[in-house]
Coordinates of C-alpha atoms in Angstrom, one line a residue:
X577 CA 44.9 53.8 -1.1
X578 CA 42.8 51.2 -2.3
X579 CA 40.0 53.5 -3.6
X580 CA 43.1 54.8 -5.7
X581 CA 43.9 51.5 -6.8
X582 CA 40.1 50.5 -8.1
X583 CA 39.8 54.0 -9.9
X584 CA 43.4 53.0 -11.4
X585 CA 42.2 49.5 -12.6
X586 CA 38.7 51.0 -13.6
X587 CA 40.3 53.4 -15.6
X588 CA 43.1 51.3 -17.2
X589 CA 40.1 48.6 -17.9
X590 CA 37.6 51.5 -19.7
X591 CA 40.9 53.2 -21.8
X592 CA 40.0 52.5 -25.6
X593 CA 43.0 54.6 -27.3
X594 CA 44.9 53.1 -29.4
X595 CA 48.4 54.0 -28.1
X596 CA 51.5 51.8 -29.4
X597 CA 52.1 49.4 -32.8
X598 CA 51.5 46.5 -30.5
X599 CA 47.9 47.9 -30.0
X600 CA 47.1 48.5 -33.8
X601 CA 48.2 45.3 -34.7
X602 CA 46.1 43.5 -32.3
X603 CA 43.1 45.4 -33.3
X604 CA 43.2 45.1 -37.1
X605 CA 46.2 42.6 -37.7
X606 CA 48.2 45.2 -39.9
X607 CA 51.7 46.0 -39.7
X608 CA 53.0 49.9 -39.2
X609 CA 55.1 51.5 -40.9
X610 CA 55.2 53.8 -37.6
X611 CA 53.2 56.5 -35.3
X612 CA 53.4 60.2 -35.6
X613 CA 52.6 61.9 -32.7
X614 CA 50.2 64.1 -32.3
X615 CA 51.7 68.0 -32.5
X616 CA 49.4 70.2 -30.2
X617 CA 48.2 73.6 -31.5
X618 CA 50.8 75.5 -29.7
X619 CA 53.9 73.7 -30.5
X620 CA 52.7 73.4 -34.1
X621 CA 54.9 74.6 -37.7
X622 CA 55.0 73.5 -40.7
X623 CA 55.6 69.8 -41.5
X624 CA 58.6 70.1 -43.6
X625 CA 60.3 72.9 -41.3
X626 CA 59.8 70.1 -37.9
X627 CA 61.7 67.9 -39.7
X628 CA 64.7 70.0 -41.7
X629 CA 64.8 72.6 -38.5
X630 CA 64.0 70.7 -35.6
X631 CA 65.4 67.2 -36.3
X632 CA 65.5 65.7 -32.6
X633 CA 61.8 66.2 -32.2
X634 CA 60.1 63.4 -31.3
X635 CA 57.6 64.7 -34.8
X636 CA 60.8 64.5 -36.9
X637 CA 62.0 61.4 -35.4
X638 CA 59.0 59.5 -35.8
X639 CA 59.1 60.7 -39.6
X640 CA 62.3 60.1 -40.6
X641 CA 61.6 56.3 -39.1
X642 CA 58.4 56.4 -40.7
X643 CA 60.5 57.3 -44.4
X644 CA 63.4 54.9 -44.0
X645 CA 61.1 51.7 -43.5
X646 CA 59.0 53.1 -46.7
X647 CA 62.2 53.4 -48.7
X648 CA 63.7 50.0 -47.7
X649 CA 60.3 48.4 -49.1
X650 CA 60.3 50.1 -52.4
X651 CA 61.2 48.1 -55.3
X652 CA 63.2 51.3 -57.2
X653 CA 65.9 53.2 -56.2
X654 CA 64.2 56.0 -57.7
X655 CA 60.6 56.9 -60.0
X656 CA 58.7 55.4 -56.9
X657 CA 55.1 57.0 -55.7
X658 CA 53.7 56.9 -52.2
X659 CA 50.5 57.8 -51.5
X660 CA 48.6 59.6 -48.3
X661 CA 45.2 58.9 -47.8
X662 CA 42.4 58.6 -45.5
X663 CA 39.0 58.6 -44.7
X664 CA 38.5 61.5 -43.5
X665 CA 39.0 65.4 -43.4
X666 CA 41.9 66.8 -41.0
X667 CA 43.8 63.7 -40.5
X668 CA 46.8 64.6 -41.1
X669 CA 47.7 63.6 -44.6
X670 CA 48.7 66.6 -46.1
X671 CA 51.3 67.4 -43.3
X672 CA 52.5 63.8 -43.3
X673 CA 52.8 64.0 -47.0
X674 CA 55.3 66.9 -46.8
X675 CA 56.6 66.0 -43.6
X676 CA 57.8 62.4 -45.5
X677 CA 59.1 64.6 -48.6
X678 CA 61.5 66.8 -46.3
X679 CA 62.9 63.6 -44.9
X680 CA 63.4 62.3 -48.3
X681 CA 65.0 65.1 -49.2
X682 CA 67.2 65.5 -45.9
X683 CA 68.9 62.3 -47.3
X684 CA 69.6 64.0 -50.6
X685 CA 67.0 62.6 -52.4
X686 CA 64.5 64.1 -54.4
X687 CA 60.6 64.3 -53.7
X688 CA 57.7 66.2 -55.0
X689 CA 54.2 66.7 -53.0
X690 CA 51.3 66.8 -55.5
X691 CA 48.3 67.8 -54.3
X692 CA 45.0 65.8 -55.4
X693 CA 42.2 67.0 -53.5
X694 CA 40.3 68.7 -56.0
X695 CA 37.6 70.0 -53.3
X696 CA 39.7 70.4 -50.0
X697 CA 43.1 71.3 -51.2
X698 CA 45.6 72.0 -48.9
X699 CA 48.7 72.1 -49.9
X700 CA 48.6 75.6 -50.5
X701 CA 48.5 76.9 -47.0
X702 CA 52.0 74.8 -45.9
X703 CA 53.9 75.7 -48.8
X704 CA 54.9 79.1 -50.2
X705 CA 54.2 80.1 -53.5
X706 CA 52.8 82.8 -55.4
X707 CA 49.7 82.0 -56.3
X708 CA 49.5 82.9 -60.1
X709 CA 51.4 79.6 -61.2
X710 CA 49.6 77.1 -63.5
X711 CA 48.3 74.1 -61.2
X712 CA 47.9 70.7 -62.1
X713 CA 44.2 71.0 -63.6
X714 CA 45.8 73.6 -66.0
X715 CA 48.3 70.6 -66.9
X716 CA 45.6 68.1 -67.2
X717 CA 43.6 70.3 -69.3
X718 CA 46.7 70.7 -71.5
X719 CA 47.1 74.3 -70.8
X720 CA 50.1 73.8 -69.2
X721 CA 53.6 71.6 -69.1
X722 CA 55.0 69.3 -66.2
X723 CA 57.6 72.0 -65.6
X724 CA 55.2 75.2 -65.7
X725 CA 53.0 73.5 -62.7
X726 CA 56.3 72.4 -60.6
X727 CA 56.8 74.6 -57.6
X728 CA 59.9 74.9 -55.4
X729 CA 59.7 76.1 -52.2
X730 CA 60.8 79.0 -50.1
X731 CA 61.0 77.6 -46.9
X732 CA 62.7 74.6 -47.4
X733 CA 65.1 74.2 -50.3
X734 CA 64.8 70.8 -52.8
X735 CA 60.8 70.7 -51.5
X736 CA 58.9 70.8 -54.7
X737 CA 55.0 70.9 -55.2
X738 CA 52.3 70.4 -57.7
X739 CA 49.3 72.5 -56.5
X740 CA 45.1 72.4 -57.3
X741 CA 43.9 76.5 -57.0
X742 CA 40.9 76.1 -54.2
X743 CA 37.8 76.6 -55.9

């Protein structure tokens, strides 16, 4: 029993995951907005589908928290722009992006998930469409209007997206 204890304590003492908002504040002195779980291969569909079709998950919980501090801190009722962002590749942000947009719009609001990754996109993959719509570098390029590159989904009804074609 001891032996179990000291392996207990070593362990606890050498465990350098970052697990609760306590934790991240400590380390870095930043506030959370909130943690998204992580959503293991097997249990994984698409962002906006966990939220709209599986609302008690703990996924959908922590996102619908996540979006109702976010839209208590913005200054507008409406017009206002978050964005999702990190460091690296495969973090996350393109699910948490929609994920936050089908919780905006699961209060009736209105949300639209534009796609700005000009190398990596992929938005593409999580939201139906048909591939031969005008994206947003046609737009920019003035080959196109706001309404031609707007995209509404098939999966999940008021979800709207502004695609970049992959390369």
């Amino acid at each position: 029993m001891i032996i179990g204890l000291i392996v207990v304590l070593i362990t606890e003492a050498t465990d350098n995951h970052v697990r609760t908002a306590t934790q991240v504040y400590a380390l870095t002195g930043l506030p959370t907005f909130g943690l998204i779980p992580e959503v293991t291969r097997r249990n994984r569909v698409p962002a906006d589908v966990a939220v709209i079709s599986r609302p008690y998950s703990v996924f959908a919980e922590a996102v619908r928290t996540m979006e109702g501090k976010l839209s208590r801190l913005l200054p507008q009722a409406s017009g206002n722009v978050i964005v999702v962002t990190s460091p690296l590749p495969d973090d996350g942000k393109t699910t948490i992006a929609i994920a936050l947009a089908a919780a905006a719009i699961a209060t009736f609001r209105t949300a639209i998930v534009v796609e700005f990754d000009l190398r990596r996109p992929g938005l593409d993959g999580l939201i139906d469409r048909d591939g031969d719509e005008k994206d947003l570098l046609d737009y920019l390029r003035g080959e196109a209007t706001l309404d031609d590159i707007i995209v509404s989904s098939s999966t999940s009804q008021g979800l709207k997206a502004i695609f970049v074609r992959k390369p």
